[in-house]
Amino acid sequence: MRRNYYNYILALSVLGISLTGLPSVSFAEPNSAQMSSTKEAKLLKTYTSIIENHLNKNLSIMRTVRILVNNYPEHASYIVSAAFDLTPNKKKAIIMAAIQAEPAVTYSVVETALTYFPGNAEMIVQTAIETEPAYIDDILSLAIAHSPEKADSLITLTLQNHPSYSESIMRTAHESSSGNLLSSVISTLKLIPESADYVLNGIKDFFTSLGGTESEAYISKEQWKLLAVEAKNSGLDKDRLQWLVDKGHLEQKELAAVYNK
């Protein structure tokens, strides 16, 4: 019954028919771009009206968004846009509700949220990853593309929340950002040393998979030393970092010096 009601309202809006039953008047034949823009505007207006109606009936924004996205996942970006317009102070709840209703819309929901609230990239990433960690790569790459100046903090945040995804996170960061990959890893080890085992395993697997390509060339020996220092401070023994020597990132005496201090 609910879906039939929404179908009726949406059909009227997209076809340009008012709720009084009178068709809208058009004086010129629109081109395809205009038609697309008009349809998008009508969808946004319709969802705004529906959400307002739900809120006026004291339904929560989370429940409203969840119902709408569950019924119309293909319109997720319009639904969350309307919700953001009406209740911008509930943006975290809106993101969570939309993704919980249909995980497959995670990409469009995050992209819309980043467009609306570019200054809240960290919150958007953390909320989306906590809600649907399976889309961690898409979430991180989108956020870095929207806010490249926050790449380091976004990578660090992602590593902190899901250290077991370290290899995947580093691969996404490598593809999305030209910054120093190790700076985020070092920051993560400083903040949450208990994650060192997961993080270092992921980093080892990632750099090993690169096969000594030129992608590693911009990483200085000093950065590798800092990584070793933080790994040591996190409680890892020297044997766990032998791969740094085997891969040629550090000399044996340099690794030994870190652990002899």
CSV table of C-alpha atoms in Angstrom, one decimal:
chain,number,residue,atom,x,y,z
A,1,MET,CA,0.0,0.0,0.0
A,2,ARG,CA,2.8,2.4,0.9
A,3,ARG,CA,4.7,1.8,-2.3
A,4,ASN,CA,1.5,2.3,-4.4
A,5,TYR,CA,1.1,5.7,-2.7
A,6,TYR,CA,4.6,6.8,-3.4
A,7,ASN,CA,4.3,5.5,-7.0
A,8,TYR,CA,1.3,7.7,-7.4
A,9,ILE,CA,2.9,10.8,-6.1
A,10,LEU,CA,6.1,10.2,-8.0
A,11,ALA,CA,4.2,9.6,-11.3
A,12,LEU,CA,2.3,12.8,-10.9
A,13,SER,CA,5.5,14.8,-10.2
A,14,VAL,CA,7.6,13.4,-13.1
A,15,LEU,CA,4.7,13.7,-15.6
A,16,GLY,CA,4.2,17.3,-14.6
A,17,ILE,CA,0.7,16.9,-13.2
A,18,SER,CA,-0.3,18.8,-10.1
A,19,LEU,CA,-2.1,17.3,-7.2
A,20,THR,CA,-5.2,19.1,-8.5
A,21,GLY,CA,-5.2,16.9,-11.5
A,22,LEU,CA,-4.4,19.7,-14.0
A,23,PRO,CA,-1.4,19.2,-16.3
A,24,SER,CA,1.4,21.7,-16.2
A,25,VAL,CA,1.7,24.0,-19.3
A,26,SER,CA,4.8,24.0,-21.5
A,27,PHE,CA,5.4,26.7,-24.1
A,28,ALA,CA,8.5,25.2,-25.7
A,29,GLU,CA,9.8,21.8,-26.5
A,30,PRO,CA,12.6,21.1,-24.1
A,31,ASN,CA,15.8,19.4,-25.2
A,32,SER,CA,17.0,16.2,-23.5
A,33,ALA,CA,19.3,18.1,-21.0
A,34,GLN,CA,16.4,20.3,-20.0
A,35,MET,CA,14.1,17.4,-19.7
A,36,SER,CA,16.6,15.5,-17.5
A,37,SER,CA,17.1,18.6,-15.3
A,38,THR,CA,13.4,19.2,-15.0
A,39,LYS,CA,12.8,15.6,-14.0
A,40,GLU,CA,15.6,15.7,-11.4
A,41,ALA,CA,14.1,19.0,-9.9
A,42,LYS,CA,10.7,17.4,-9.7
A,43,LEU,CA,12.0,14.3,-8.0
A,44,LEU,CA,13.8,16.4,-5.5
A,45,LYS,CA,10.7,18.5,-4.9
A,46,THR,CA,8.5,15.4,-4.5
A,47,TYR,CA,10.8,13.7,-2.0
A,48,THR,CA,11.1,17.0,-0.1
A,49,SER,CA,7.3,17.1,0.1
A,50,ILE,CA,7.1,13.5,1.2
A,51,ILE,CA,9.7,13.8,3.9
A,52,GLU,CA,8.1,17.0,5.2
A,53,ASN,CA,4.9,15.2,5.5
A,54,HIS,CA,6.5,12.4,7.4
A,55,LEU,CA,8.2,14.8,9.8
A,56,ASN,CA,5.0,16.7,10.4
A,57,LYS,CA,3.5,13.3,11.5
A,58,ASN,CA,6.4,13.0,14.0
A,59,LEU,CA,8.2,10.2,12.1
A,60,SER,CA,11.9,10.3,12.6
A,61,ILE,CA,14.2,11.3,9.7
A,62,MET,CA,16.0,8.0,10.0
A,63,ARG,CA,12.8,6.0,9.6
A,64,THR,CA,11.6,8.2,6.8
A,65,VAL,CA,14.9,7.9,4.8
A,66,ARG,CA,15.1,4.2,5.4
A,67,ILE,CA,11.5,3.6,4.1
A,68,LEU,CA,12.1,5.7,1.0
A,69,VAL,CA,15.5,4.3,0.1
A,70,ASN,CA,14.2,0.8,0.7
A,71,ASN,CA,11.3,1.4,-1.8
A,72,TYR,CA,13.3,3.5,-4.3
A,73,PRO,CA,17.1,2.7,-4.1
A,74,GLU,CA,17.5,4.2,-7.6
A,75,HIS,CA,16.5,7.6,-6.2
A,76,ALA,CA,18.8,7.5,-3.2
A,77,SER,CA,20.7,10.6,-4.1
A,78,TYR,CA,17.4,12.6,-4.4
A,79,ILE,CA,16.1,11.2,-1.1
A,80,VAL,CA,19.2,12.1,0.9
A,81,SER,CA,19.5,15.4,-0.9
A,82,ALA,CA,15.9,16.3,0.2
A,83,ALA,CA,16.7,15.0,3.7
A,84,PHE,CA,19.9,17.1,3.9
A,85,ASP,CA,18.0,20.2,2.8
A,86,LEU,CA,15.3,19.8,5.4
A,87,THR,CA,17.4,18.5,8.4
A,88,PRO,CA,21.1,19.3,7.8
A,89,ASN,CA,21.8,18.8,11.5
A,90,LYS,CA,20.8,15.2,11.1
A,91,LYS,CA,23.3,14.4,8.3
A,92,LYS,CA,24.9,11.5,10.1
A,93,ALA,CA,21.6,9.8,10.8
A,94,ILE,CA,20.6,10.3,7.2
A,95,ILE,CA,23.7,8.7,5.9
A,96,MET,CA,23.4,5.8,8.2
A,97,ALA,CA,19.7,5.2,7.4
A,98,ALA,CA,20.2,5.3,3.6
A,99,ILE,CA,23.1,2.9,3.7
A,100,GLN,CA,21.4,0.6,6.2
A,101,ALA,CA,18.3,0.4,4.0
A,102,GLU,CA,20.3,-0.5,0.9
A,103,PRO,CA,24.1,-1.0,1.1
A,104,ALA,CA,24.3,-0.9,-2.7
A,105,VAL,CA,23.6,2.9,-2.6
A,106,THR,CA,26.6,3.6,-0.5
A,107,TYR,CA,28.6,5.2,-3.3
A,108,SER,CA,25.8,7.6,-4.3
A,109,VAL,CA,24.9,8.5,-0.7
A,110,VAL,CA,28.6,9.3,0.2
A,111,GLU,CA,29.1,11.2,-3.0
A,112,THR,CA,26.0,13.3,-2.3
A,113,ALA,CA,27.0,13.9,1.3
A,114,LEU,CA,30.5,15.0,0.3
A,115,THR,CA,29.0,17.4,-2.2
A,116,TYR,CA,26.6,18.9,0.4
A,117,PHE,CA,29.1,19.0,3.3
A,118,PRO,CA,32.7,19.2,1.9
A,119,GLY,CA,33.9,20.4,5.2
A,120,ASN,CA,32.7,17.2,7.0
A,121,ALA,CA,34.6,14.6,5.0
A,122,GLU,CA,36.0,12.9,8.0
A,123,MET,CA,32.6,12.5,9.6
A,124,ILE,CA,31.1,11.2,6.4
A,125,VAL,CA,33.8,8.7,5.9
A,126,GLN,CA,33.7,7.4,9.4
A,127,THR,CA,29.9,7.1,9.4
A,128,ALA,CA,29.8,5.4,6.1
A,129,ILE,CA,32.5,2.9,6.9
A,130,GLU,CA,31.0,2.1,10.3
A,131,THR,CA,27.7,1.5,8.6
A,132,GLU,CA,29.0,-0.6,5.6
A,133,PRO,CA,32.7,-1.5,5.8
A,134,ALA,CA,32.4,-3.7,2.7
A,135,TYR,CA,32.5,-0.5,0.6
A,136,ILE,CA,35.6,0.9,2.4
A,137,ASP,CA,37.6,1.3,-0.9
A,138,ASP,CA,34.8,3.2,-2.7
A,139,ILE,CA,34.2,5.4,0.4
A,140,LEU,CA,37.9,6.3,0.8
A,141,SER,CA,38.6,7.0,-2.9
A,142,LEU,CA,35.5,9.2,-3.2
A,143,ALA,CA,36.5,11.2,-0.1
A,144,ILE,CA,40.1,11.7,-1.3
A,145,ALA,CA,38.8,12.8,-4.7
A,146,HIS,CA,36.5,15.4,-3.1
A,147,SER,CA,39.0,16.6,-0.5
A,148,PRO,CA,42.6,15.8,-1.7
A,149,GLU,CA,44.0,18.2,0.9
A,150,LYS,CA,42.6,15.8,3.6
A,151,ALA,CA,44.1,12.6,2.1
A,152,ASP,CA,46.4,11.9,5.0
A,153,SER,CA,43.8,12.4,7.7
A,154,LEU,CA,41.2,10.4,5.8
A,155,ILE,CA,43.7,7.5,5.3
A,156,THR,CA,44.7,7.6,9.0
A,157,LEU,CA,41.0,7.7,10.1
A,158,THR,CA,40.2,4.7,7.9
A,159,LEU,CA,43.2,2.7,9.2
A,160,GLN,CA,42.2,3.5,12.8
A,161,ASN,CA,38.7,2.3,12.3
A,162,HIS,CA,39.6,-0.8,10.3
A,163,PRO,CA,43.2,-1.8,10.7
A,164,SER,CA,42.4,-5.3,9.4
A,165,TYR,CA,41.7,-3.7,6.0
A,166,SER,CA,45.2,-2.1,5.9
A,167,GLU,CA,46.3,-3.6,2.6
A,168,SER,CA,43.1,-2.7,0.8
A,169,ILE,CA,43.2,0.8,2.3
A,170,MET,CA,46.8,1.4,1.2
A,171,ARG,CA,46.0,0.2,-2.3
A,172,THR,CA,43.2,2.6,-2.5
A,173,ALA,CA,45.3,5.4,-1.1
A,174,HIS,CA,48.1,4.6,-3.5
A,175,GLU,CA,45.6,4.8,-6.5
A,176,SER,CA,43.9,7.9,-5.2
A,177,SER,CA,46.6,10.1,-3.8
A,178,SER,CA,50.2,11.1,-4.7
A,179,GLY,CA,51.0,11.9,-1.1
A,180,ASN,CA,53.4,10.0,1.1
A,181,LEU,CA,51.7,6.7,1.9
A,182,LEU,CA,53.7,6.1,5.1
A,183,SER,CA,52.8,9.3,6.8
A,184,SER,CA,49.3,8.0,7.5
A,185,VAL,CA,50.6,4.7,8.7
A,186,ILE,CA,53.0,6.3,11.1
A,187,SER,CA,50.2,8.5,12.4
A,188,THR,CA,48.0,5.5,12.9
A,189,LEU,CA,50.7,3.6,14.8
A,190,LYS,CA,51.2,6.6,17.1
A,191,LEU,CA,47.5,6.9,17.8
A,192,ILE,CA,46.6,3.2,18.2
A,193,PRO,CA,49.7,1.1,18.8
A,194,GLU,CA,47.6,-1.9,19.5
A,195,SER,CA,46.7,-2.0,15.8
A,196,ALA,CA,50.4,-2.3,14.8
A,197,ASP,CA,50.2,-6.1,14.0
A,198,TYR,CA,47.3,-5.7,11.6
A,199,VAL,CA,48.6,-2.5,10.0
A,200,LEU,CA,52.2,-3.7,9.5
A,201,ASN,CA,51.0,-7.0,7.9
A,202,GLY,CA,48.8,-5.0,5.5
A,203,ILE,CA,51.6,-2.6,4.7
A,204,LYS,CA,54.0,-5.5,4.1
A,205,ASP,CA,51.6,-7.3,1.8
A,206,PHE,CA,50.9,-4.1,-0.1
A,207,PHE,CA,54.5,-3.1,-0.8
A,208,THR,CA,55.4,-6.6,-1.6
A,209,SER,CA,52.7,-6.8,-4.2
A,210,LEU,CA,54.2,-3.6,-5.8
A,211,GLY,CA,57.2,-5.7,-6.7
A,212,GLY,CA,59.8,-2.9,-6.2
A,213,THR,CA,58.2,-0.6,-8.8
A,214,GLU,CA,59.0,3.1,-9.1
A,215,SER,CA,55.8,3.8,-7.0
A,216,GLU,CA,58.0,3.3,-4.0
A,217,ALA,CA,60.7,5.7,-5.1
A,218,TYR,CA,59.3,8.8,-3.5
A,219,ILE,CA,59.3,7.2,-0.1
A,220,SER,CA,62.5,8.3,1.7
A,221,LYS,CA,64.7,6.2,3.8
A,222,GLU,CA,63.9,8.5,6.7
A,223,GLN,CA,60.2,7.6,6.4
A,224,TRP,CA,61.0,3.9,6.5
A,225,LYS,CA,63.1,4.5,9.6
A,226,LEU,CA,60.2,6.4,11.2
A,227,LEU,CA,57.9,3.5,10.4
A,228,ALA,CA,60.4,1.1,12.1
A,229,VAL,CA,60.6,3.4,15.2
A,230,GLU,CA,56.8,3.5,15.6
A,231,ALA,CA,56.5,-0.3,15.0
A,232,LYS,CA,59.1,-0.8,17.8
A,233,ASN,CA,57.3,1.6,20.1
A,234,SER,CA,54.1,-0.3,19.4
A,235,GLY,CA,55.7,-3.5,20.7
A,236,LEU,CA,56.7,-5.3,17.6
A,237,ASP,CA,60.0,-7.2,17.7
A,238,LYS,CA,62.7,-6.7,15.2
A,239,ASP,CA,62.0,-9.9,13.3
A,240,ARG,CA,58.6,-8.6,12.3
A,241,LEU,CA,60.4,-5.8,10.4
A,242,GLN,CA,63.0,-7.9,8.6
A,243,TRP,CA,61.1,-7.5,5.4
A,244,LEU,CA,62.2,-3.8,5.4
A,245,VAL,CA,65.7,-5.1,4.9
A,246,ASP,CA,64.8,-7.9,2.5
A,247,LYS,CA,63.0,-5.4,0.3
A,248,GLY,CA,65.9,-3.0,0.4
A,249,HIS,CA,64.1,-0.2,2.3
A,250,LEU,CA,66.6,-0.3,5.1
A,251,GLU,CA,70.0,-1.8,5.7
A,252,GLN,CA,70.4,-4.4,8.4
A,253,LYS,CA,72.5,-2.1,10.5
A,254,GLU,CA,69.9,0.7,10.2
A,255,LEU,CA,67.1,-1.6,11.5
A,256,ALA,CA,69.4,-2.9,14.3
A,257,ALA,CA,70.1,0.8,15.3
A,258,VAL,CA,66.4,1.4,15.7
A,259,TYR,CA,66.1,-1.4,18.2
A,260,ASN,CA,69.4,-0.8,20.0
A,261,LYS,CA,68.3,2.7,21.1
